[in-house]
Each structure stands twice: as C-alpha cells, then as structure tokens.
Amino acid sequence: MNPVVITVKTKEPATFAEKLKKKVAYSPAKWHQIDAAGVHYKDLNRKIRAMAEKGARKFEIRNVFGQRYIGTNLWGIEREKIKIRIHGTPGSDLGALLDGPAIDVFGNVQDATGNTMNGGKIIIHGSAGDVLGYSMRGGEIYVRGNVGYRVGIHMKEYEAKVPTIVIGGTVQDFFGEYMAGGRIIVLNKFFEDNPPQRLSYFIGTGMHGGTIYIRGEVEINQVGAEVGMTEPADDEWKIIERYVHRYCKAFGFESRQAKLLKREKFIKLYAKSSRPYGMLYAY
Amino acid sequence: MRTALLPEFSVVRDENRCIQCRVCERQCSFDVYSYDAGNNLMVHREENCVACQRCSVLCPTNALVIKMNDYTYRPNANWTRESISDLKKQAETGGVLLTGMGCDKPLKNYWDHILLNASQVTNPSIDPLREPMELRTRLGRKADHLEIRNGNLEVPDYPYVDLSTPIMFGAMSYGAISYNCFKSLAQAAHEVGTMFNTGEGGWPRELRKFGTNTIVQCASGRFGLDLEYFNDAAMVEIKIGQGAKPGIGGHLPGEKVSAHISQTRMIPMGSDAISPAPHHDIYSIEDLQMLVHALKEATDYRKPVSVKISAVHNAPAIASGMVRAGADIIVIDGVRGGTGAAPKILRDNVGLPIELALAAVDTRLREEGIRNWASLVCSGGIRNSSDIFKAIALGADAVYIGTAALMALGCTVCQKCYTGKCAWGITTQDPYLSKRVNPEIGTQALVNLLRAWSLEIKEMLGCAGINSIESVRGNRLQLRGIGLEDWELGVLGIRGAGQ
Ligand code: SF4
Ligand code: SF4
C-alpha cells in the first residue's frame, strides 16, 4: 500500500506589495462593469479586490441585491483612487471600516452603512437604515433621503480627522448618542420643500464631543441631559456651507443652495462637557 | 469633611531600624508618609494606606510592617467591617463605589475542589525530563471531517494561531496599564511564542513588529481601529463582555488620556474614553454575525476572529449562538476576572465562577456537535498551572491570564488600579510611577512565569501518563471532585473523589 502523504496547507499569503507587482490587467481609467445578480457577497468583494490588485480603480456594479461589506476589504491598494458605483440595494455594513474609496449608491442602503469608517466617501441617493456611521472616525457620508434609528452613535474625531454626515431628510431616535467628535448636519427635508419636521427623541445622550446642526427647532425634551443647544456661530456657518455645498453638488441641488443657507434657522447641539460621567463615582 | 471611616491598615515602623532615608515617602503614591524635619521623624497618614507593600519591600532596613488595622467596630456577622465602611463612604460622597482587580469575595473556588489523576502500575507515568511533551496548541476552527484525495490528506483552510504553550495574556489596554507593562507583555508573548491582547486601547505603531503574537480587540468604544490594525495582528477579538463587569462598558477617565494615549486611541487629549455598554450595532446573534463577518472580510478571511463574553447564567446558549455566528474562538471570562476599574457592586455580584461556565459551555457545544467549530479560551481567576491543567481537562483549549501576569510585574492586588496611582507602576500613566516597571526586567519575569508553569504542566501530563496536552482537552476523566454536591459534579461533568 502506498504511504499516505500528508500535506497541511500552511497559510503564507503573498504580501500586498508582491501582489501589486503582478501584471496590470485592468485599466485604471475605465469604469469596469460587474453584474452582481445572484453573486454571494464574499465572491463579489473578492472579485472587486482581485481586480483592484490588477489595476482597476473604477467599478460600476449593477443588480446589487443585499450583498454586504462592499468596500470593506479594499486596503493595501491605492485606495483613495478607488471609485465604486452601486446600482440596486447593497446589504448591511456597506463600507464598514472603509478607508479611502468613494462609493455612490443609486438606491437605498440597509443598516450599519459606514460602520467604524475611517476615511473616504459614501453618497446615498436614496434613504438609509439604522446605525449609519456607527463609531465613524473619518470621511464623509451624504444621504439624500431619510435615515433610521441609532445614527451617528459614538462618532469620534482626532486632530484633522473630523468625520461628517449630511442627511437631507429626517432622523429617528437615539441619534448621535455617545458622540465624541465629528459633525452631523440634518437638512430636515429642505429640498423636498417641506417645512422642518419635528425630529426624534433621545438625541445625543452621553454626548461628550462633536457637533450636530439641525435645520428647524429642537425641544429640550428631545435631547439628552449632556447636550447643550445654541445657534451656529459665524465660523460654523462656513463649515455648514462647505458641506451643504458638497451635498448639493452630489444630488444636483446647487441652484437652491443659497436659499437654504440664507433663510433657514439651524440649531446647534454640542456636548456640555468632555467628561459627562466624571461625578458618578466615589474614589 | 472629616471622614467617619476607620483606617483599613496600620503602618508599624521600627524606630530603632529607621534611618529617615525617606524612601517610603518617595515610593508611596498614596501620600501616607511625610518627613518631620524638626524632630527628624517620619510621620504617617495611615488612613491613606492601601497595603500595596511598595514601602515595606523597598525600605532598606526592613523597618516597616503594613498590617490589618486593629481598630474594629463591634463584630457583626451581617454588618461586616467592609459593609459598614462602604456604606459610610457612599453617605459621604453619593457616588458609585469603584474598585480594581477581580472579585475578592469568598465564592467557592472550584479549582480547589478538583483533584487530578496519576498513573500507577496499569499504565506507566512518563518522565518529562526524558520524554518529549507536547504543549503546542492551535486556536481556530477545526475541520468537521478529513478527506483523503489521491493519497493526500486535505485539510480545510481555516485560519488559526499557533501557541507554544496554552497560556496567553488576556486583554489589558494601553491606558488601563502603563506603556512599559504593555510592552513587557508584547515582548514576553513574542519570546515565548504565545499571544498578548491589546485590549481596546489601540496598538502603538512601534509594537506592531510583534504582530504574529498579538490579538487586537474590537470593543464597543471602537478606539484606534483601522484596517492596518486588524491586518497587522494575528487574531481579532470582539469584546462583548468582561468577567469583572458583565453588561457594562468602561470609562477611561479624561485625566488618563495623555498625549500618547490620545494618539493611540485617536481621541482628543483629556476627553473621557467611553465604551458604551453594548455595541450599538449588535442587538442580536444575527448582528454579531454581521460584525464577525465584517472583520473576516476586512482581513480577507486570513485571521481567526474570537468573541469574548463574561460568564453569565445562560452562557452555554449564548456560546452556541456565537459559534454559529462564525466565531472561530470563544472566550469566557469568569466572575473572578480582573479589571482596571469597575463598580464594586457589579464586580462582586454579577457573573459565574469560570469553572462552572466553562464546563457548561463545553458540554453544550459537544452536545450540539459544534465543539470543533470554535476553540474555547478560559479566562478569569487562573492562579497557577494546576488551574490551567484543570481548565483544559474541563474543555478549554487555552487560558488567558491577566492578574497573574500583572503580579509577575510587581502587582500585589491592592485593588486600587482605578485611582491611576499604582505604586508598582502598572495601572498608571504617571511617568514618574510607570518607570518602576522596566520593560526588559518585566519581560523576563513574564517569560519566567510561563516557563515555570509550562514545566509544571508537563509534570502533570507525565503523572497522568499522557504526552500531549491535546489528549487532556475535555478529558474529564482526569478530574475528580471533592466537597461538591451532586449538582456541582453534574455541571462540571466529573465524578466525585473515590468514584
Ligand atoms: S524607607 Fe524605611 S528606613 Fe527609609 S524612612 Fe521609610 S521606614 Fe525609614
Ligand atoms: S495593578 Fe497596582 S493598583 Fe492595581 S492591584 Fe496591582 S498593585 Fe494595586
């Protein structure tokens, strides 16, 4: 009888630098078309990564239907140059841990978009589900429509890295809880020609950093005890202006941008203290 | 306000020995000592003493003895001294009592009620001095079955980590412990060939060269995480709970967020680092599955992902869910697990002894036929090598040690970690105090500890007539209980002594 040869596959993945040396097979300038119909997310994401390793930088993905984690595995490649257009409805955790790429979604998104995102951009031409931008630490998210519950929880900032979310429509409860940094701007349906809606409750509970700007009025019973309320100062209007401009450019509202910035009232929410729980303990 | 608390400890100084060198004054970070120049005398404020023993160890003439204070309230079995003191402190401050380290209550310690077996006559014991003994341990998912194709054994490609000994350093963040301690743990893990765990305080760049020996944590605060952080490490751990404070998050107080910590955690200096109680993207097993797979995607399925929970009443059912959610390793942290800071009331009252939880989880996963889908790490309250041996026989693949590792670095379990004034330079960010741990000496102490324990485990293996730790894993026949009720033997899945 032949002896049994035991080959245990050891995991020695080629370094990304080595992989990059492989022949460039895809043009970086071209929009590469991918059909995602019936493709499992693991295969879809691996395919995007494999193509990016061989030079592709622009991806147009059609028939996306619930595939998760798009953009999550794109690192070690010239990630700032990567652009992804998504047609359809991507699954949860779109752009989780994203760091560099720009994603445009022509449709709605599910939950946890931009989860713990570190850099890059996500533009959503529809509405977003719950937990958008959880623990986001950098980059920008623009949502044309509404967002769900628990949005912007525990966003943070460090030095020049200030994550920003701009929401065209309304937000639900538990918005900006534990926020430690970053900015969220809520336009509250301005471009749908709606008067400002009364937004959610439990806004900014445990907030200890960062700022939220909301178009319209916010009542004291809607916000957490740690939240202060005022109107934006002049230099803050410059920030609002900058991001509203980018929002308008993304969704084609440029002609009406001036009107929003001139006439509308915004409330600024901020953390009263960077140490909200300092007095809770006996030492 | 004058406090109504009795001092806990007495400082007894032998004035004949004391040479007024003022070492105790410089060493004490709790302001017990001062020097009275007029009388050339050392004076004490013993109400500040925490019995960390830094002074008595360093006094050059052995003039100091720190002991329990003789002052006493009238003894009362219900109103113990501790309960009276705690109540008075709260009446004075109105705050939640904080503490450090693991639960110090006399809960039944099951390790001490379990005895090991040895070979006699019918099968020979093995001498570890002349026979090879295998402690190598592999953590990660194992295959359901093996396939032989064309005479080759095909092993599925699950990611794993290899340990030279089944002992790892549990999560202690840079922030909770000093940089020198953090570095000692990293270097020792590297030297021994095991793992250390960054906790959730980020991972300083210059220590990434120890990546093959590093587990990085993703906890609810999500501090310092980026794609390099995950990909530079050997394994990723999602922290759901911790034995010392199940069900709550953590606050690193702003005064501990120094420049380097702020950079490592990527938060502004002086701001509280708050980890919320839950991950706000995890409200169910399905949500956990989503995060597990997000981390697998982020690391291209090349790193095992572990999930850590505290030992709670329905841990077996939760563990089953975790394994089904894709965790390659599950970590259970028992009620005696340590912490840098936790509300005392939670530390002492919430959770289960790890011995029971570990056995129950292992049994459940075996019954469901999914034990091989994940490795099982036992954490919280490991004091010596026999605890480790017993843990492995109850079903653990490996253990985490935390408090024990800090003790090797000098800790005397005074439980004052939350003050940030650790006199041994461990749980502090004060540059003057943290110099007290020399990373090279610290590394050596940790290496020594793991070497000694590994040798002892080999001795116990030899006794049992077994030459590989793999054959002890879940081998409960090696164990017998003593002084345990039937239900306890049942949960542990072992027989009573003499049976
Ligand atoms: S360290 Fe010892 S000898 Fe020095 S002052 Fe203190 S008690 Fe006296
Ligand atoms: S780490 Fe320091 S403060 Fe904490 S228990 Fe040990 S000696 Fe005391």
PDB file of N, CA, C and O in Angstrom, chain B residues 152-181:
ATOM      1  N   ASN B 152      -3.549  12.114  -0.597  1.00  0.00           N
ATOM      2  CA  ASN B 152      -3.198  13.292   0.193  1.00  0.00           C
ATOM      3  C   ASN B 152      -4.298  13.604   1.192  1.00  0.00           C
ATOM      4  O   ASN B 152      -5.488  13.546   0.853  1.00  0.00           O
ATOM      5  N   LEU B 153      -3.877  13.947   2.369  1.00  0.00           N
ATOM      6  CA  LEU B 153      -4.860  14.359   3.370  1.00  0.00           C
ATOM      7  C   LEU B 153      -5.168  15.831   3.146  1.00  0.00           C
ATOM      8  O   LEU B 153      -4.281  16.673   3.178  1.00  0.00           O
ATOM      9  N   GLU B 154      -6.405  16.129   2.883  1.00  0.00           N
ATOM     10  CA  GLU B 154      -6.772  17.520   2.606  1.00  0.00           C
ATOM     11  C   GLU B 154      -7.367  18.153   3.861  1.00  0.00           C
ATOM     12  O   GLU B 154      -8.311  17.631   4.433  1.00  0.00           O
ATOM     13  N   VAL B 155      -6.785  19.244   4.258  1.00  0.00           N
ATOM     14  CA  VAL B 155      -7.265  19.930   5.454  1.00  0.00           C
ATOM     15  C   VAL B 155      -7.887  21.254   5.033  1.00  0.00           C
ATOM     16  O   VAL B 155      -7.268  22.001   4.294  1.00  0.00           O
ATOM     17  N   PRO B 156      -9.105  21.523   5.461  1.00  0.00           N
ATOM     18  CA  PRO B 156      -9.712  22.796   5.061  1.00  0.00           C
ATOM     19  C   PRO B 156      -8.889  23.983   5.565  1.00  0.00           C
ATOM     20  O   PRO B 156      -8.155  23.871   6.548  1.00  0.00           O
ATOM     21  N   ASP B 157      -9.061  25.066   4.868  1.00  0.00           N
ATOM     22  CA  ASP B 157      -8.193  26.199   5.022  1.00  0.00           C
ATOM     23  C   ASP B 157      -8.691  27.193   6.078  1.00  0.00           C
ATOM     24  O   ASP B 157      -8.830  28.356   5.800  1.00  0.00           O
ATOM     25  N   TYR B 158      -9.018  26.728   7.274  1.00  0.00           N
ATOM     26  CA  TYR B 158      -9.473  27.675   8.296  1.00  0.00           C
ATOM     27  C   TYR B 158      -8.280  28.400   8.907  1.00  0.00           C
ATOM     28  O   TYR B 158      -7.259  27.779   9.192  1.00  0.00           O
ATOM     29  N   PRO B 159      -8.413  29.701   9.152  1.00  0.00           N
ATOM     30  CA  PRO B 159      -7.289  30.414   9.756  1.00  0.00           C
ATOM     31  C   PRO B 159      -7.124  30.016  11.221  1.00  0.00           C
ATOM     32  O   PRO B 159      -8.087  29.661  11.891  1.00  0.00           O
ATOM     33  N   TYR B 160      -5.892  30.049  11.693  1.00  0.00           N
ATOM     34  CA  TYR B 160      -5.644  29.651  13.082  1.00  0.00           C
ATOM     35  C   TYR B 160      -4.436  30.411  13.615  1.00  0.00           C
ATOM     36  O   TYR B 160      -3.707  31.049  12.856  1.00  0.00           O
ATOM     37  N   VAL B 161      -4.219  30.334  14.922  1.00  0.00           N
ATOM     38  CA  VAL B 161      -2.951  30.774  15.501  1.00  0.00           C
ATOM     39  C   VAL B 161      -2.358  29.603  16.279  1.00  0.00           C
ATOM     40  O   VAL B 161      -3.079  28.764  16.812  1.00  0.00           O
ATOM     41  N   ASP B 162      -1.054  29.570  16.304  1.00  0.00           N
ATOM     42  CA  ASP B 162      -0.314  28.504  16.972  1.00  0.00           C
ATOM     43  C   ASP B 162       0.304  29.042  18.249  1.00  0.00           C
ATOM     44  O   ASP B 162       0.922  30.100  18.223  1.00  0.00           O
ATOM     45  N   LEU B 163       0.148  28.307  19.359  1.00  0.00           N
ATOM     46  CA  LEU B 163       0.746  28.736  20.624  1.00  0.00           C
ATOM     47  C   LEU B 163       1.755  27.670  21.063  1.00  0.00           C
ATOM     48  O   LEU B 163       1.471  26.481  20.956  1.00  0.00           O
ATOM     49  N   SER B 164       2.893  28.095  21.601  1.00  0.00           N
ATOM     50  CA  SER B 164       3.864  27.112  22.074  1.00  0.00           C
ATOM     51  C   SER B 164       3.441  26.542  23.418  1.00  0.00           C
ATOM     52  O   SER B 164       3.895  25.488  23.834  1.00  0.00           O
ATOM     53  N   THR B 165       2.552  27.264  24.118  1.00  0.00           N
ATOM     54  CA  THR B 165       2.029  26.803  25.396  1.00  0.00           C
ATOM     55  C   THR B 165       0.621  27.377  25.511  1.00  0.00           C
ATOM     56  O   THR B 165       0.362  28.461  24.988  1.00  0.00           O
ATOM     57  N   PRO B 166      -0.303  26.648  26.167  1.00  0.00           N
ATOM     58  CA  PRO B 166      -1.702  27.106  26.113  1.00  0.00           C
ATOM     59  C   PRO B 166      -2.009  28.259  27.067  1.00  0.00           C
ATOM     60  O   PRO B 166      -3.089  28.316  27.651  1.00  0.00           O
ATOM     61  N   ILE B 167      -1.069  29.159  27.247  1.00  0.00           N
ATOM     62  CA  ILE B 167      -1.264  30.279  28.175  1.00  0.00           C
ATOM     63  C   ILE B 167      -1.059  31.576  27.408  1.00  0.00           C
ATOM     64  O   ILE B 167       0.014  31.796  26.834  1.00  0.00           O
ATOM     65  N   MET B 168      -2.060  32.432  27.408  1.00  0.00           N
ATOM     66  CA  MET B 168      -1.949  33.724  26.717  1.00  0.00           C
ATOM     67  C   MET B 168      -2.186  34.845  27.725  1.00  0.00           C
ATOM     68  O   MET B 168      -2.755  34.630  28.789  1.00  0.00           O
ATOM     69  N   PHE B 169      -1.747  36.048  27.349  1.00  0.00           N
ATOM     70  CA  PHE B 169      -2.011  37.208  28.192  1.00  0.00           C
ATOM     71  C   PHE B 169      -3.341  37.830  27.747  1.00  0.00           C
ATOM     72  O   PHE B 169      -3.504  38.179  26.576  1.00  0.00           O
ATOM     73  N   GLY B 170      -4.265  37.979  28.682  1.00  0.00           N
ATOM     74  CA  GLY B 170      -5.591  38.500  28.363  1.00  0.00           C
ATOM     75  C   GLY B 170      -5.558  39.994  28.088  1.00  0.00           C
ATOM     76  O   GLY B 170      -4.538  40.666  28.274  1.00  0.00           O
ATOM     77  N   ALA B 171      -6.718  40.500  27.655  1.00  0.00           N
ATOM     78  CA  ALA B 171      -6.794  41.888  27.211  1.00  0.00           C
ATOM     79  C   ALA B 171      -6.568  42.866  28.356  1.00  0.00           C
ATOM     80  O   ALA B 171      -7.279  42.848  29.356  1.00  0.00           O
ATOM     81  N   MET B 172      -5.531  43.699  28.205  1.00  0.00           N
ATOM     82  CA  MET B 172      -5.314  44.810  29.129  1.00  0.00           C
ATOM     83  C   MET B 172      -4.851  45.964  28.270  1.00  0.00           C
ATOM     84  O   MET B 172      -3.827  45.872  27.591  1.00  0.00           O
ATOM     85  N   SER B 173      -5.623  47.028  28.242  1.00  0.00           N
ATOM     86  CA  SER B 173      -5.358  48.078  27.259  1.00  0.00           C
ATOM     87  C   SER B 173      -4.237  48.998  27.711  1.00  0.00           C
ATOM     88  O   SER B 173      -4.005  49.177  28.912  1.00  0.00           O
ATOM     89  N   TYR B 174      -3.577  49.571  26.721  1.00  0.00           N
ATOM     90  CA  TYR B 174      -2.647  50.662  26.986  1.00  0.00           C
ATOM     91  C   TYR B 174      -3.539  51.845  27.333  1.00  0.00           C
ATOM     92  O   TYR B 174      -4.312  52.313  26.508  1.00  0.00           O
ATOM     93  N   GLY B 175      -3.441  52.278  28.548  1.00  0.00           N
ATOM     94  CA  GLY B 175      -4.409  53.249  29.077  1.00  0.00           C
ATOM     95  C   GLY B 175      -4.813  52.718  30.441  1.00  0.00           C
ATOM     96  O   GLY B 175      -4.661  53.387  31.459  1.00  0.00           O
ATOM     97  N   ALA B 176      -5.278  51.471  30.451  1.00  0.00           N
ATOM     98  CA  ALA B 176      -5.529  50.812  31.737  1.00  0.00           C
ATOM     99  C   ALA B 176      -4.178  50.506  32.394  1.00  0.00           C
ATOM    100  O   ALA B 176      -3.986  50.747  33.579  1.00  0.00           O
ATOM    101  N   ILE B 177      -3.240  49.958  31.617  1.00  0.00           N
ATOM    102  CA  ILE B 177      -1.904  49.694  32.161  1.00  0.00           C
ATOM    103  C   ILE B 177      -0.893  50.636  31.493  1.00  0.00           C
ATOM    104  O   ILE B 177      -1.164  51.209  30.447  1.00  0.00           O
ATOM    105  N   SER B 178       0.270  50.739  32.112  1.00  0.00           N
ATOM    106  CA  SER B 178       1.281  51.668  31.618  1.00  0.00           C
ATOM    107  C   SER B 178       1.937  51.122  30.351  1.00  0.00           C
ATOM    108  O   SER B 178       1.868  49.921  30.062  1.00  0.00           O
ATOM    109  N   TYR B 179       2.597  52.002  29.652  1.00  0.00           N
ATOM    110  CA  TYR B 179       3.251  51.612  28.408  1.00  0.00           C
ATOM    111  C   TYR B 179       4.290  50.517  28.662  1.00  0.00           C
ATOM    112  O   TYR B 179       4.373  49.554  27.902  1.00  0.00           O
ATOM    113  N   ASN B 180       5.067  50.668  29.724  1.00  0.00           N
ATOM    114  CA  ASN B 180       6.119  49.689  29.998  1.00  0.00           C
ATOM    115  C   ASN B 180       5.540  48.297  30.254  1.00  0.00           C
ATOM    116  O   ASN B 180       6.133  47.291  29.866  1.00  0.00           O
ATOM    117  N   CYS B 181       4.391  48.229  30.914  1.00  0.00           N
ATOM    118  CA  CYS B 181       3.750  46.925  31.139  1.00  0.00           C
ATOM    119  C   CYS B 181       3.254  46.348  29.828  1.00  0.00           C
ATOM    120  O   CYS B 181       3.427  45.158  29.546  1.00  0.00           O
TER     121      CYS B 181
END
